[in-house]
Every structure is written in C-alpha cells, then in structure tokens.
Amino acid sequence: MLRSARFPAIFSLLCLSLPATGSAAAAPASPPAQSQVLVLKPLILERIADMDFATLGVTTGGTATIDPISGAMTVNGGLIHVGGTPSPARFAGAASKKSVVNIRVPKQPVLLRRVGGTETLSVTNFTLDGQDKKNLAEQESFIFAVGAQITVPAGTVEGVYEGEIDITVHYP
C-alpha cells in the first residue's frame, strides 16, 4: 500500500488597514505590504516491483533476506531457495526540484497470510538501498528499493503467503 502526501499551494498576504479620517490624506504604507507564494509539484509515487522471496523449501526453519541494493537473497538455517527470482520492492517517484522526501519503512513486523488459510509468516528488518532522506537538488525524480527478512519456521504449511507492506513517503 502506498501513501503519497499532496500539499496545496500556500499563499500569504499581509494587508494593513488604517481607519479613515475626514482630514487625513491617503498615504502609502511604510514599508509596503509583501506577498509570497510557494507552489509545490504534488508528490508522485509508483510501485515498480513487489517484494518477492521467490520459492523457498523449508526443512528445519530459517530466514531469507533480500538485499535492497543488489537484489540478492541469502538463506540461513533450514531454508533452501528452490526457484523463482527474488526481488526487493522497487518504487519511483517525482517531486519538485530542490525538495527533500523522507522514506519510512515499517519498524514493526508485517505478517503475510497464507492464501486460502489462516497461517502467517513474519517479515522484519526492512532496509532501504540508501538514505531514508532523498535530496532532490537537481532532479525531480527518485527511485528506491526496499529489502527485508522473512522467518519461516519448521513445519510451516505449504502455500503462497501474501501481505501488504506500508511504505510512507513524506514530502515536507
């Protein structure tokens, strides 16, 4: 699930009003009132690829970790990568030049539920392929990937496990 923040244009205007008197002549305010406007391009965020731990075989249980930079997956314990291509979640976005976007990944475990069942697996240790703060000094677009670790205990019921990982991008 993706969230994007949209910011309306901000307009501020300072007006000075003086009471009218019958004998006073009109005089300009000193200093004159100022006005300003800040217009920001709305944040655009698109999912390019879902996180995919591919197909894992489980003997005694273990973990699989996807690196967000290389996309490589390592398995530990009694897990075996038996097929498919692992992939970190990948996103592309755009915002105004010279702005900063802050990317937030889950701090708490995310549960994946077995399709057609009630069993769950836990995904934790979410990582980005760089800093969580992207400074858009000269460009308007940015890309990033998210990796994580899944724990598969011994005796896990076979099946496809799915869930949503909530990635939030703040555009101050």
mmCIF file of C-alpha atoms in Angstrom:
data_model
loop_
_atom_site.group_PDB
_atom_site.id
_atom_site.type_symbol
_atom_site.label_atom_id
_atom_site.label_comp_id
_atom_site.label_asym_id
_atom_site.label_seq_id
_atom_site.Cartn_x
_atom_site.Cartn_y
_atom_site.Cartn_z
ATOM 1 C CA MET A 1 0.000 0.000 0.000
ATOM 2 C CA LEU A 2 1.440 3.355 -0.954
ATOM 3 C CA ARG A 3 0.746 6.699 0.553
ATOM 4 C CA SER A 4 1.623 9.966 -1.005
ATOM 5 C CA ALA A 5 1.375 13.382 0.514
ATOM 6 C CA ARG A 6 -0.044 16.222 -1.540
ATOM 7 C CA PHE A 7 0.484 19.779 -0.475
ATOM 8 C CA PRO A 8 -1.695 22.658 -1.671
ATOM 9 C CA ALA A 9 -0.130 25.900 -2.764
ATOM 10 C CA ILE A 10 0.468 28.216 0.152
ATOM 11 C CA PHE A 11 -0.390 31.883 -0.257
ATOM 12 C CA SER A 12 0.076 34.514 2.355
ATOM 13 C CA LEU A 13 -0.696 38.203 2.035
ATOM 14 C CA LEU A 14 -0.267 40.876 4.660
ATOM 15 C CA CYS A 15 -2.666 43.784 4.400
ATOM 16 C CA LEU A 16 -2.577 46.889 6.544
ATOM 17 C CA SER A 17 -5.823 48.724 7.094
ATOM 18 C CA LEU A 18 -5.932 52.132 8.716
ATOM 19 C CA PRO A 19 -9.122 53.790 9.944
ATOM 20 C CA ALA A 20 -10.338 56.562 7.636
ATOM 21 C CA THR A 21 -10.457 60.105 8.973
ATOM 22 C CA GLY A 22 -12.086 63.035 7.259
ATOM 23 C CA SER A 23 -8.993 65.269 7.188
ATOM 24 C CA ALA A 24 -6.249 62.727 6.518
ATOM 25 C CA ALA A 25 -4.804 62.288 3.043
ATOM 26 C CA ALA A 26 -4.120 58.801 1.709
ATOM 27 C CA ALA A 27 -0.560 57.696 2.375
ATOM 28 C CA PRO A 28 1.251 54.538 1.260
ATOM 29 C CA ALA A 29 2.089 52.020 3.963
ATOM 30 C CA SER A 30 5.683 52.104 5.037
ATOM 31 C CA PRO A 31 7.102 49.585 4.483
ATOM 32 C CA PRO A 32 4.775 48.298 1.764
ATOM 33 C CA ALA A 33 2.942 45.025 2.359
ATOM 34 C CA GLN A 34 4.664 41.940 0.972
ATOM 35 C CA SER A 35 3.136 38.860 -0.598
ATOM 36 C CA GLN A 36 4.578 35.492 -1.427
ATOM 37 C CA VAL A 37 3.536 32.125 -2.745
ATOM 38 C CA LEU A 38 5.144 28.688 -2.555
ATOM 39 C CA VAL A 39 3.957 26.302 -5.252
ATOM 40 C CA LEU A 40 4.962 22.653 -4.975
ATOM 41 C CA LYS A 41 4.530 19.907 -7.501
ATOM 42 C CA PRO A 42 2.435 17.102 -5.955
ATOM 43 C CA LEU A 43 4.374 14.026 -4.919
ATOM 44 C CA ILE A 44 4.016 11.154 -7.365
ATOM 45 C CA LEU A 45 4.900 7.644 -6.213
ATOM 46 C CA GLU A 46 4.596 4.447 -8.246
ATOM 47 C CA ARG A 47 5.348 0.839 -7.331
ATOM 48 C CA ILE A 48 7.650 -0.686 -9.942
ATOM 49 C CA ALA A 49 8.023 -4.168 -8.422
ATOM 50 C CA ASP A 50 6.662 -6.107 -5.452
ATOM 51 C CA MET A 51 8.924 -7.733 -2.880
ATOM 52 C CA ASP A 52 9.292 -11.394 -3.796
ATOM 53 C CA PHE A 53 11.048 -14.059 -1.735
ATOM 54 C CA ALA A 54 10.592 -16.497 -4.671
ATOM 55 C CA THR A 55 10.060 -20.180 -3.792
ATOM 56 C CA LEU A 56 11.589 -21.484 -0.575
ATOM 57 C CA GLY A 57 11.900 -25.055 0.651
ATOM 58 C CA VAL A 58 11.842 -25.499 4.419
ATOM 59 C CA THR A 59 13.392 -28.334 6.395
ATOM 60 C CA THR A 60 14.188 -27.131 9.913
ATOM 61 C CA GLY A 61 13.160 -23.490 9.547
ATOM 62 C CA GLY A 62 15.260 -20.404 8.966
ATOM 63 C CA THR A 63 15.365 -16.957 7.415
ATOM 64 C CA ALA A 64 15.717 -15.463 3.962
ATOM 65 C CA THR A 65 16.963 -11.900 3.489
ATOM 66 C CA ILE A 66 16.671 -9.766 0.345
ATOM 67 C CA ASP A 67 19.328 -7.095 -0.104
ATOM 68 C CA PRO A 68 17.747 -3.879 -1.462
ATOM 69 C CA ILE A 69 20.907 -2.825 -3.329
ATOM 70 C CA SER A 70 21.902 -5.988 -5.169
ATOM 71 C CA GLY A 71 18.535 -7.748 -5.069
ATOM 72 C CA ALA A 72 20.341 -10.918 -3.950
ATOM 73 C CA MET A 73 18.718 -13.194 -1.402
ATOM 74 C CA THR A 74 20.594 -15.119 1.275
ATOM 75 C CA VAL A 75 19.057 -18.056 3.112
ATOM 76 C CA ASN A 76 20.019 -19.381 6.542
ATOM 77 C CA GLY A 77 19.109 -22.353 8.684
ATOM 78 C CA GLY A 78 16.928 -24.973 7.071
ATOM 79 C CA LEU A 79 15.710 -22.877 4.122
ATOM 80 C CA ILE A 80 16.585 -23.593 0.502
ATOM 81 C CA HIS A 81 15.950 -21.300 -2.461
ATOM 82 C CA VAL A 82 14.308 -23.758 -4.877
ATOM 83 C CA GLY A 83 13.032 -21.500 -7.656
ATOM 84 C CA GLY A 84 11.938 -18.130 -8.908
ATOM 85 C CA THR A 85 13.740 -14.794 -8.844
ATOM 86 C CA PRO A 86 13.865 -12.933 -5.540
ATOM 87 C CA SER A 87 13.294 -9.190 -5.744
ATOM 88 C CA PRO A 88 13.187 -6.240 -3.373
ATOM 89 C CA ALA A 89 10.190 -3.911 -3.614
ATOM 90 C CA ARG A 90 11.042 -1.066 -6.021
ATOM 91 C CA PHE A 91 9.479 2.402 -6.267
ATOM 92 C CA ALA A 92 9.836 5.505 -8.443
ATOM 93 C CA GLY A 93 8.675 8.972 -7.546
ATOM 94 C CA ALA A 94 8.783 12.607 -8.557
ATOM 95 C CA ALA A 95 8.569 15.868 -6.635
ATOM 96 C CA SER A 96 9.672 19.467 -7.019
ATOM 97 C CA LYS A 97 13.366 20.167 -7.606
ATOM 98 C CA LYS A 98 15.342 21.277 -4.582
ATOM 99 C CA SER A 99 12.959 19.482 -2.229
ATOM 100 C CA VAL A 100 13.545 16.639 0.222
ATOM 101 C CA VAL A 101 11.499 13.450 0.536
ATOM 102 C CA ASN A 102 11.628 11.211 3.612
ATOM 103 C CA ILE A 103 11.006 7.488 3.147
ATOM 104 C CA ARG A 104 9.693 5.409 6.035
ATOM 105 C CA VAL A 105 9.677 1.614 6.126
ATOM 106 C CA PRO A 106 7.880 -0.463 8.769
ATOM 107 C CA LYS A 107 9.568 -0.701 12.164
ATOM 108 C CA GLN A 108 7.259 -3.488 13.328
ATOM 109 C CA PRO A 109 6.929 -6.973 11.786
ATOM 110 C CA VAL A 110 4.498 -7.354 8.890
ATOM 111 C CA LEU A 111 2.511 -10.579 8.664
ATOM 112 C CA LEU A 112 1.973 -12.419 5.398
ATOM 113 C CA ARG A 113 -1.109 -14.670 5.383
ATOM 114 C CA ARG A 114 -1.335 -17.962 3.503
ATOM 115 C CA VAL A 115 -3.739 -17.687 0.575
ATOM 116 C CA GLY A 116 -6.768 -19.826 1.461
ATOM 117 C CA GLY A 117 -5.686 -20.245 5.085
ATOM 118 C CA THR A 118 -5.032 -18.517 8.372
ATOM 119 C CA GLU A 119 -1.323 -19.272 8.789
ATOM 120 C CA THR A 120 1.106 -16.341 8.820
ATOM 121 C CA LEU A 121 4.804 -15.629 8.293
ATOM 122 C CA SER A 122 6.643 -12.623 9.689
ATOM 123 C CA VAL A 123 8.638 -10.130 7.600
ATOM 124 C CA THR A 124 11.034 -7.881 9.549
ATOM 125 C CA ASN A 125 14.273 -5.874 9.295
ATOM 126 C CA PHE A 126 13.174 -3.638 6.437
ATOM 127 C CA THR A 127 16.061 -1.804 4.760
ATOM 128 C CA LEU A 128 16.454 0.820 2.036
ATOM 129 C CA ASP A 129 19.024 0.932 -0.744
ATOM 130 C CA GLY A 130 20.413 4.185 0.607
ATOM 131 C CA GLN A 131 19.449 7.035 2.869
ATOM 132 C CA ASP A 132 15.865 7.452 4.023
ATOM 133 C CA LYS A 133 16.105 11.129 3.085
ATOM 134 C CA LYS A 134 16.361 11.866 -0.653
ATOM 135 C CA ASN A 135 17.577 15.360 -1.527
ATOM 136 C CA LEU A 136 16.256 16.315 -4.966
ATOM 137 C CA ALA A 137 18.813 19.064 -5.587
ATOM 138 C CA GLU A 138 18.991 18.925 -9.388
ATOM 139 C CA GLN A 139 16.457 16.295 -10.394
ATOM 140 C CA GLU A 140 12.746 15.852 -9.874
ATOM 141 C CA SER A 141 12.673 12.052 -9.881
ATOM 142 C CA PHE A 142 13.916 9.473 -7.422
ATOM 143 C CA ILE A 143 13.956 5.680 -7.182
ATOM 144 C CA PHE A 144 14.462 3.383 -4.236
ATOM 145 C CA ALA A 145 14.252 -0.269 -3.252
ATOM 146 C CA VAL A 146 13.199 -1.957 -0.015
ATOM 147 C CA GLY A 147 14.588 -5.250 1.225
ATOM 148 C CA ALA A 148 13.602 -7.314 4.262
ATOM 149 C CA GLN A 149 13.927 -10.629 6.067
ATOM 150 C CA ILE A 150 11.307 -13.370 6.284
ATOM 151 C CA THR A 151 11.276 -16.010 9.013
ATOM 152 C CA VAL A 152 9.944 -19.438 8.025
ATOM 153 C CA PRO A 153 9.631 -21.829 10.987
ATOM 154 C CA ALA A 154 9.916 -25.611 10.684
ATOM 155 C CA GLY A 155 6.528 -27.154 9.966
ATOM 156 C CA THR A 156 5.227 -24.150 8.012
ATOM 157 C CA VAL A 157 2.200 -25.107 5.917
ATOM 158 C CA GLU A 158 2.901 -25.102 2.166
ATOM 159 C CA GLY A 159 1.343 -22.366 0.111
ATOM 160 C CA VAL A 160 1.604 -18.836 -1.182
ATOM 161 C CA TYR A 161 1.847 -16.171 1.540
ATOM 162 C CA GLU A 162 0.819 -12.598 0.739
ATOM 163 C CA GLY A 163 0.540 -9.314 2.533
ATOM 164 C CA GLU A 164 0.967 -5.562 2.230
ATOM 165 C CA ILE A 165 3.994 -3.593 3.301
ATOM 166 C CA ASP A 166 3.182 0.010 4.130
ATOM 167 C CA ILE A 167 5.884 2.335 2.771
ATOM 168 C CA THR A 168 5.325 6.027 3.539
ATOM 169 C CA VAL A 169 6.963 8.950 1.740
ATOM 170 C CA HIS A 170 6.787 12.375 3.378
ATOM 171 C CA TYR A 171 7.199 15.457 1.247
ATOM 172 C CA PRO A 172 7.697 18.396 3.615
#
